[in-house]
Every structure is written in structure tokens, then in C-alpha cells.
Amino acid sequence: MEEKPLSILALGAHAADQELSAGMILAKYARAGHRVTILSLTPGEKGHPVLSAEDYKHQKIREAEACAAILGAETRVLGYRDAELPVNDAITFEVCDIIRELKPDILITHWERSIHKDHSNAHKIALDARFYAGLRRIERELPSHWINKVYYSENWEDMDGYEPDVYVDTSETFDQYCGALSQFELWDGGTGWPYADYYRSLARMRACLGFGKRAQYASTLARPKDAKVVRSPGLP
Ligand SMILES: [Zn+2]
């Protein structure tokens, strides 16, 4: 991995989204000395079968903090409402300012198509905020910053057209990831969906596909189409 410490921003719609889908990669980078920030646009407070949105919001924020501490990351949860995430300039500039503050080298966010509208909205907000943040002529308190690399993480709700083209061996951070995600009540099915079963199986399956017997666990990412263009005097 790179020598120079990188800043990595993982932007999810709800607290737990990027932790679930990119947590093993984030832990791997944090372990190597890079700065990792998980930004959730909403706490994701409406997904609990019993708790009120208000109570679950506080629980979810506490869980996100405990999870991030184990992953070696920082976490920020914005105050937008679950299922009502808007796409407008107010939120886009808010994220733009966070990008200018954190100066990420790498942005990890949702794939563009999802069964959850907050996820596809978060994708759009992330890319528009990257554009605003990078444009020198957009004057904000902090100077412009362009994020060089963008990746989309593998989330069970965002699989419409998702095709991974990066496989990362995450064997070394799998146990750490499971410990971190177990800070969320949802991990063990507490909110009615078997997250742990899905993401543990996915990590094993992706290792088989990407590495055969050479890795025990793996996570995937997809890159934007333009990042895959090869410019070379001959065949790559
Ligand atoms: Zn979500």
C-alpha cells in the first residue's frame, strides 16, 4: 500500500451503510496509518421494529461511534432524516465543505442504483459535492480540493447493475470488522434482516471469486467508468 498517509472518506446514506460494505477495507487502511472518516448523511433512524425514530437515532449514533472506534476510523453523522434525504444545494454544499476540510484522496460511496432512494440520493450528493469541492471558482470558506479516486462499495441494497472490478484481500481485518459491526444491533438481525449472515458470506464468496485459495475473505469495489479508461501508446 501507499507510503504517504492518505485521507479516505466513506460516505453513506445511513449510519452502518459504509461500515457494512467497506468496513474491512477501511480497517485495513486505518491499520496502515491512513486517516479514515465515515460520513453518514442520516442516522438511519426509521429502521427499528420497536424503537421510536428518536430513540433509535440516539442508539444508532452511539453504535456508529463504537463501530468506528474499533475500525480505527472517525465518524460523523449528519442530521438529515431517514427516508427523506433530499438532493439539493444545501446538503451538497454541506458535504462540499466537509470534503474541503478533510481533503480526501479517496472517496468511497454508494453505487448509483439502489432499492433504497436515500442510497441513490447519497450517490448523487457525493459526486456533486466532489465536483463543487474541486471547483476553484466556487468560493467557500476553505480552498478547493479535488478527490482523485472514487469507488463504489458493495451494499446488498445497491446491487442493480453493480459489477465489482476491484477485489481487496481483507482476510486480516475480517475479525476486526465483525467485532466492529456487532456494535450495531442490526448486525445480528435485531432489526429483522440478517446482516451478519449476508456480509460474512459475501466476504467469503468474494475471496473465492477474486483470489481462489489465496485469501480467506475479500471485499469488492466498483470504479466509475472513466476511471477504467486506459491511455497508453500500446495495448495495456
Ligand atoms: Zn442504508
CSV table of C-alpha atoms and ligand atoms in Angstrom, one decimal:
chain,number,residue,atom,x,y,z
A,1,MET,CA,0.0,0.0,0.0
A,2,GLU,CA,1.0,3.6,-0.4
A,3,GLU,CA,3.6,5.1,1.9
A,4,LYS,CA,2.2,8.6,2.3
A,5,PRO,CA,-0.7,8.7,4.7
A,6,LEU,CA,-4.0,9.1,2.8
A,7,SER,CA,-7.3,10.6,3.8
A,8,ILE,CA,-10.2,8.3,2.9
A,9,LEU,CA,-13.8,9.4,3.1
A,10,ALA,CA,-16.5,6.8,3.1
A,11,LEU,CA,-19.9,8.5,2.5
A,12,GLY,CA,-23.1,6.5,3.2
A,13,ALA,CA,-26.7,7.4,3.3
A,14,HIS,CA,-27.3,5.9,6.8
A,15,ALA,CA,-25.0,5.1,9.7
A,16,ALA,CA,-23.9,1.4,9.1
A,17,ASP,CA,-24.1,1.6,5.3
A,18,GLN,CA,-20.4,2.2,4.6
A,19,GLU,CA,-19.4,0.3,7.7
A,20,LEU,CA,-21.1,-2.8,6.4
A,21,SER,CA,-20.0,-2.6,2.8
A,22,ALA,CA,-16.5,-1.1,3.1
A,23,GLY,CA,-15.6,-1.7,6.8
A,24,MET,CA,-13.0,-4.4,6.1
A,25,ILE,CA,-11.2,-2.1,3.6
A,26,LEU,CA,-11.5,0.9,5.9
A,27,ALA,CA,-10.0,-1.1,8.8
A,28,LYS,CA,-7.2,-2.3,6.6
A,29,TYR,CA,-6.3,1.3,5.6
A,30,ALA,CA,-6.7,2.7,9.1
A,31,ARG,CA,-4.3,-0.1,10.4
A,32,ALA,CA,-1.7,1.0,7.8
A,33,GLY,CA,-1.8,4.5,9.2
A,34,HIS,CA,-4.2,6.3,6.9
A,35,ARG,CA,-6.9,8.7,8.1
A,36,VAL,CA,-10.4,7.2,7.6
A,37,THR,CA,-13.6,9.2,8.1
A,38,ILE,CA,-17.1,7.7,7.8
A,39,LEU,CA,-19.7,10.3,6.9
A,40,SER,CA,-23.4,9.2,7.2
A,41,LEU,CA,-25.9,11.7,5.9
A,42,THR,CA,-28.7,10.4,8.1
A,43,PRO,CA,-28.6,8.2,11.2
A,44,GLY,CA,-31.0,5.7,9.5
A,45,GLU,CA,-33.3,6.1,12.4
A,46,LYS,CA,-36.5,4.7,11.0
A,47,GLY,CA,-35.5,1.0,10.6
A,48,HIS,CA,-36.2,-0.3,14.0
A,49,PRO,CA,-39.3,-2.5,14.5
A,50,VAL,CA,-40.0,-1.3,18.1
A,51,LEU,CA,-38.0,1.8,19.0
A,52,SER,CA,-39.2,5.2,18.1
A,53,ALA,CA,-37.2,7.1,15.4
A,54,GLU,CA,-36.0,9.5,18.1
A,55,ASP,CA,-34.7,6.7,20.4
A,56,TYR,CA,-33.2,4.7,17.6
A,57,LYS,CA,-31.5,7.8,16.3
A,58,HIS,CA,-29.5,8.2,19.5
A,59,GLN,CA,-28.8,4.5,19.6
A,60,LYS,CA,-27.6,4.5,16.0
A,61,ILE,CA,-25.2,7.4,16.6
A,62,ARG,CA,-23.7,5.7,19.7
A,63,GLU,CA,-23.4,2.4,17.7
A,64,ALA,CA,-21.7,4.2,14.8
A,65,GLU,CA,-19.2,5.8,17.2
A,66,ALA,CA,-18.4,2.4,18.9
A,67,CYS,CA,-18.1,0.7,15.5
A,68,ALA,CA,-15.8,3.4,14.1
A,69,ALA,CA,-13.5,3.3,17.2
A,70,ILE,CA,-12.9,-0.5,16.5
A,71,LEU,CA,-12.4,0.1,12.8
A,72,GLY,CA,-9.9,2.8,13.6
A,73,ALA,CA,-12.0,5.5,11.9
A,74,GLU,CA,-13.6,8.8,12.7
A,75,THR,CA,-17.4,9.1,12.3
A,76,ARG,CA,-19.7,11.9,11.5
A,77,VAL,CA,-23.5,11.6,11.3
A,78,LEU,CA,-25.4,14.5,9.8
A,79,GLY,CA,-28.9,15.3,10.9
A,80,TYR,CA,-30.9,14.6,7.8
A,81,ARG,CA,-34.0,12.4,8.2
A,82,ASP,CA,-34.0,8.8,7.2
A,83,ALA,CA,-36.1,8.1,4.1
A,84,GLU,CA,-36.3,11.8,3.4
A,85,LEU,CA,-32.8,12.5,2.3
A,86,PRO,CA,-33.0,15.5,0.0
A,87,VAL,CA,-30.9,16.2,-3.1
A,88,ASN,CA,-30.3,19.9,-3.1
A,89,ASP,CA,-27.6,22.5,-2.9
A,90,ALA,CA,-27.9,22.9,0.9
A,91,ILE,CA,-26.8,19.3,1.5
A,92,THR,CA,-24.4,19.3,-1.4
A,93,PHE,CA,-22.5,22.4,-0.2
A,94,GLU,CA,-22.5,21.0,3.4
A,95,VAL,CA,-20.7,17.8,2.0
A,96,CYS,CA,-18.5,20.0,-0.2
A,97,ASP,CA,-17.3,21.9,2.9
A,98,ILE,CA,-16.5,18.6,4.7
A,99,ILE,CA,-14.6,17.4,1.6
A,100,ARG,CA,-12.6,20.7,1.6
A,101,GLU,CA,-11.9,20.2,5.3
A,102,LEU,CA,-10.8,16.6,5.2
A,103,LYS,CA,-9.1,16.7,1.8
A,104,PRO,CA,-9.7,13.1,0.9
A,105,ASP,CA,-7.5,11.3,-1.6
A,106,ILE,CA,-10.2,8.6,-1.9
A,107,LEU,CA,-14.0,8.7,-1.8
A,108,ILE,CA,-16.0,5.6,-1.3
A,109,THR,CA,-19.7,5.8,-1.7
A,110,HIS,CA,-22.9,4.1,-2.9
A,111,TRP,CA,-23.3,2.6,-6.3
A,112,GLU,CA,-25.8,4.7,-8.3
A,113,ARG,CA,-28.8,2.4,-8.5
A,114,SER,CA,-30.4,1.1,-5.3
A,115,ILE,CA,-33.7,-0.2,-4.0
A,116,HIS,CA,-33.4,2.5,-1.3
A,117,LYS,CA,-33.9,6.0,-2.6
A,118,ASP,CA,-31.6,7.5,0.2
A,119,HIS,CA,-28.8,5.4,-1.2
A,120,SER,CA,-29.1,6.6,-4.8
A,121,ASN,CA,-29.6,10.2,-3.5
A,122,ALA,CA,-26.4,9.8,-1.4
A,123,HIS,CA,-24.5,8.7,-4.5
A,124,LYS,CA,-25.6,11.8,-6.4
A,125,ILE,CA,-24.9,14.1,-3.4
A,126,ALA,CA,-21.4,12.6,-3.1
A,127,LEU,CA,-20.5,13.1,-6.7
A,128,ASP,CA,-22.0,16.6,-6.9
A,129,ALA,CA,-20.2,17.6,-3.7
A,130,ARG,CA,-16.9,16.2,-5.1
A,131,PHE,CA,-17.5,18.4,-8.2
A,132,TYR,CA,-18.3,21.5,-6.1
A,133,ALA,CA,-15.3,20.9,-3.7
A,134,GLY,CA,-13.0,20.6,-6.6
A,135,LEU,CA,-14.0,23.7,-8.5
A,136,ARG,CA,-11.7,26.6,-7.6
A,137,ARG,CA,-14.2,29.2,-8.7
A,138,ILE,CA,-16.8,28.0,-6.2
A,139,GLU,CA,-15.7,30.2,-3.3
A,140,ARG,CA,-16.3,28.8,0.2
A,141,GLU,CA,-14.5,29.3,3.5
A,142,LEU,CA,-11.9,26.7,2.6
A,143,PRO,CA,-9.9,26.4,-0.6
A,144,SER,CA,-10.9,23.9,-3.3
A,145,HIS,CA,-9.9,20.2,-3.2
A,146,TRP,CA,-10.3,17.6,-5.9
A,147,ILE,CA,-10.8,14.0,-4.8
A,148,ASN,CA,-8.7,11.9,-7.2
A,149,LYS,CA,-10.2,8.5,-6.8
A,150,VAL,CA,-13.8,7.4,-6.4
A,151,TYR,CA,-15.0,3.9,-5.6
A,152,TYR,CA,-18.5,2.4,-5.0
A,153,SER,CA,-18.8,-0.2,-2.3
A,154,GLU,CA,-20.8,-3.4,-2.4
A,155,ASN,CA,-24.1,-3.0,-0.4
A,156,TRP,CA,-26.9,-5.5,-0.5
A,157,GLU,CA,-29.4,-2.8,-1.4
A,158,ASP,CA,-27.4,-1.4,-4.3
A,159,MET,CA,-26.9,-4.4,-6.5
A,160,ASP,CA,-28.8,-3.2,-9.6
A,161,GLY,CA,-26.0,-3.2,-12.2
A,162,TYR,CA,-23.2,-3.3,-9.6
A,163,GLU,CA,-20.2,-5.0,-11.2
A,164,PRO,CA,-17.1,-5.2,-9.0
A,165,ASP,CA,-13.8,-4.5,-10.7
A,166,VAL,CA,-11.6,-4.3,-7.6
A,167,TYR,CA,-11.1,-7.2,-5.2
A,168,VAL,CA,-9.3,-6.4,-2.0
A,169,ASP,CA,-8.0,-9.2,0.2
A,170,THR,CA,-9.4,-8.3,3.7
A,171,SER,CA,-8.6,-11.5,5.5
A,172,GLU,CA,-6.5,-9.6,8.1
A,173,THR,CA,-9.4,-7.3,9.1
A,174,PHE,CA,-12.4,-9.7,8.9
A,175,ASP,CA,-12.5,-10.4,12.6
A,176,GLN,CA,-12.0,-6.8,13.5
A,177,TYR,CA,-14.8,-5.9,11.1
A,178,CYS,CA,-17.2,-8.4,12.7
A,179,GLY,CA,-16.4,-7.1,16.1
A,180,ALA,CA,-16.9,-3.5,14.9
A,181,LEU,CA,-20.2,-4.2,13.1
A,182,SER,CA,-21.5,-6.2,16.1
A,183,GLN,CA,-21.8,-2.8,17.9
A,184,PHE,CA,-24.9,-2.2,15.7
A,185,GLU,CA,-28.0,-4.0,16.9
A,186,LEU,CA,-28.9,-4.6,13.3
A,187,TRP,CA,-25.8,-6.8,12.7
A,188,ASP,CA,-27.2,-9.9,14.4
A,189,GLY,CA,-30.7,-9.5,12.9
A,190,GLY,CA,-32.1,-7.3,15.7
A,191,THR,CA,-34.0,-5.1,13.2
A,192,GLY,CA,-35.3,-8.0,11.1
A,193,TRP,CA,-32.7,-8.5,8.4
A,194,PRO,CA,-29.7,-11.0,8.7
A,195,TYR,CA,-26.8,-8.5,8.0
A,196,ALA,CA,-24.1,-10.7,9.6
A,197,ASP,CA,-25.1,-13.8,7.6
A,198,TYR,CA,-25.1,-11.8,4.4
A,199,TYR,CA,-21.9,-9.8,4.8
A,200,ARG,CA,-19.9,-12.7,6.3
A,201,SER,CA,-20.9,-15.0,3.4
A,202,LEU,CA,-20.3,-12.2,0.9
A,203,ALA,CA,-16.8,-11.7,2.1
A,204,ARG,CA,-16.0,-15.4,1.8
A,205,MET,CA,-17.7,-15.7,-1.6
A,206,ARG,CA,-15.7,-12.7,-2.9
A,207,ALA,CA,-12.5,-14.2,-1.7
A,208,CYS,CA,-13.2,-17.4,-3.6
A,209,LEU,CA,-14.0,-15.4,-6.8
A,210,GLY,CA,-11.2,-12.9,-6.5
A,211,PHE,CA,-8.4,-15.0,-5.0
A,212,GLY,CA,-9.3,-18.7,-5.1
A,213,LYS,CA,-7.5,-20.3,-2.2
A,214,ARG,CA,-5.1,-17.3,-1.7
A,215,ALA,CA,-7.5,-15.3,0.6
A,216,GLN,CA,-10.0,-16.2,3.2
A,217,TYR,CA,-12.1,-13.0,3.0
A,218,ALA,CA,-12.4,-10.2,0.4
A,219,SER,CA,-14.3,-7.0,-0.3
A,220,THR,CA,-15.1,-5.5,-3.6
A,221,LEU,CA,-15.4,-2.1,-5.1
A,222,ALA,CA,-16.6,-0.7,-8.4
A,223,ARG,CA,-14.9,2.2,-10.2
A,224,PRO,CA,-16.6,4.9,-12.3
A,225,LYS,CA,-16.4,4.2,-16.0
A,226,ASP,CA,-13.9,7.0,-16.7
A,227,ALA,CA,-11.5,5.6,-14.1
A,228,LYS,CA,-11.2,2.4,-16.1
A,229,VAL,CA,-10.1,4.1,-19.4
A,230,VAL,CA,-6.5,3.1,-20.3
A,231,ARG,CA,-4.4,5.7,-22.0
A,232,SER,CA,-1.3,4.1,-23.4
A,233,PRO,CA,0.8,4.1,-26.5
A,234,GLY,CA,0.2,0.3,-26.9
A,235,LEU,CA,-2.1,-2.3,-25.6
A,236,PRO,CA,-2.2,-2.4,-21.8
B,1,ZN,ZN,-28.8,2.5,4.1
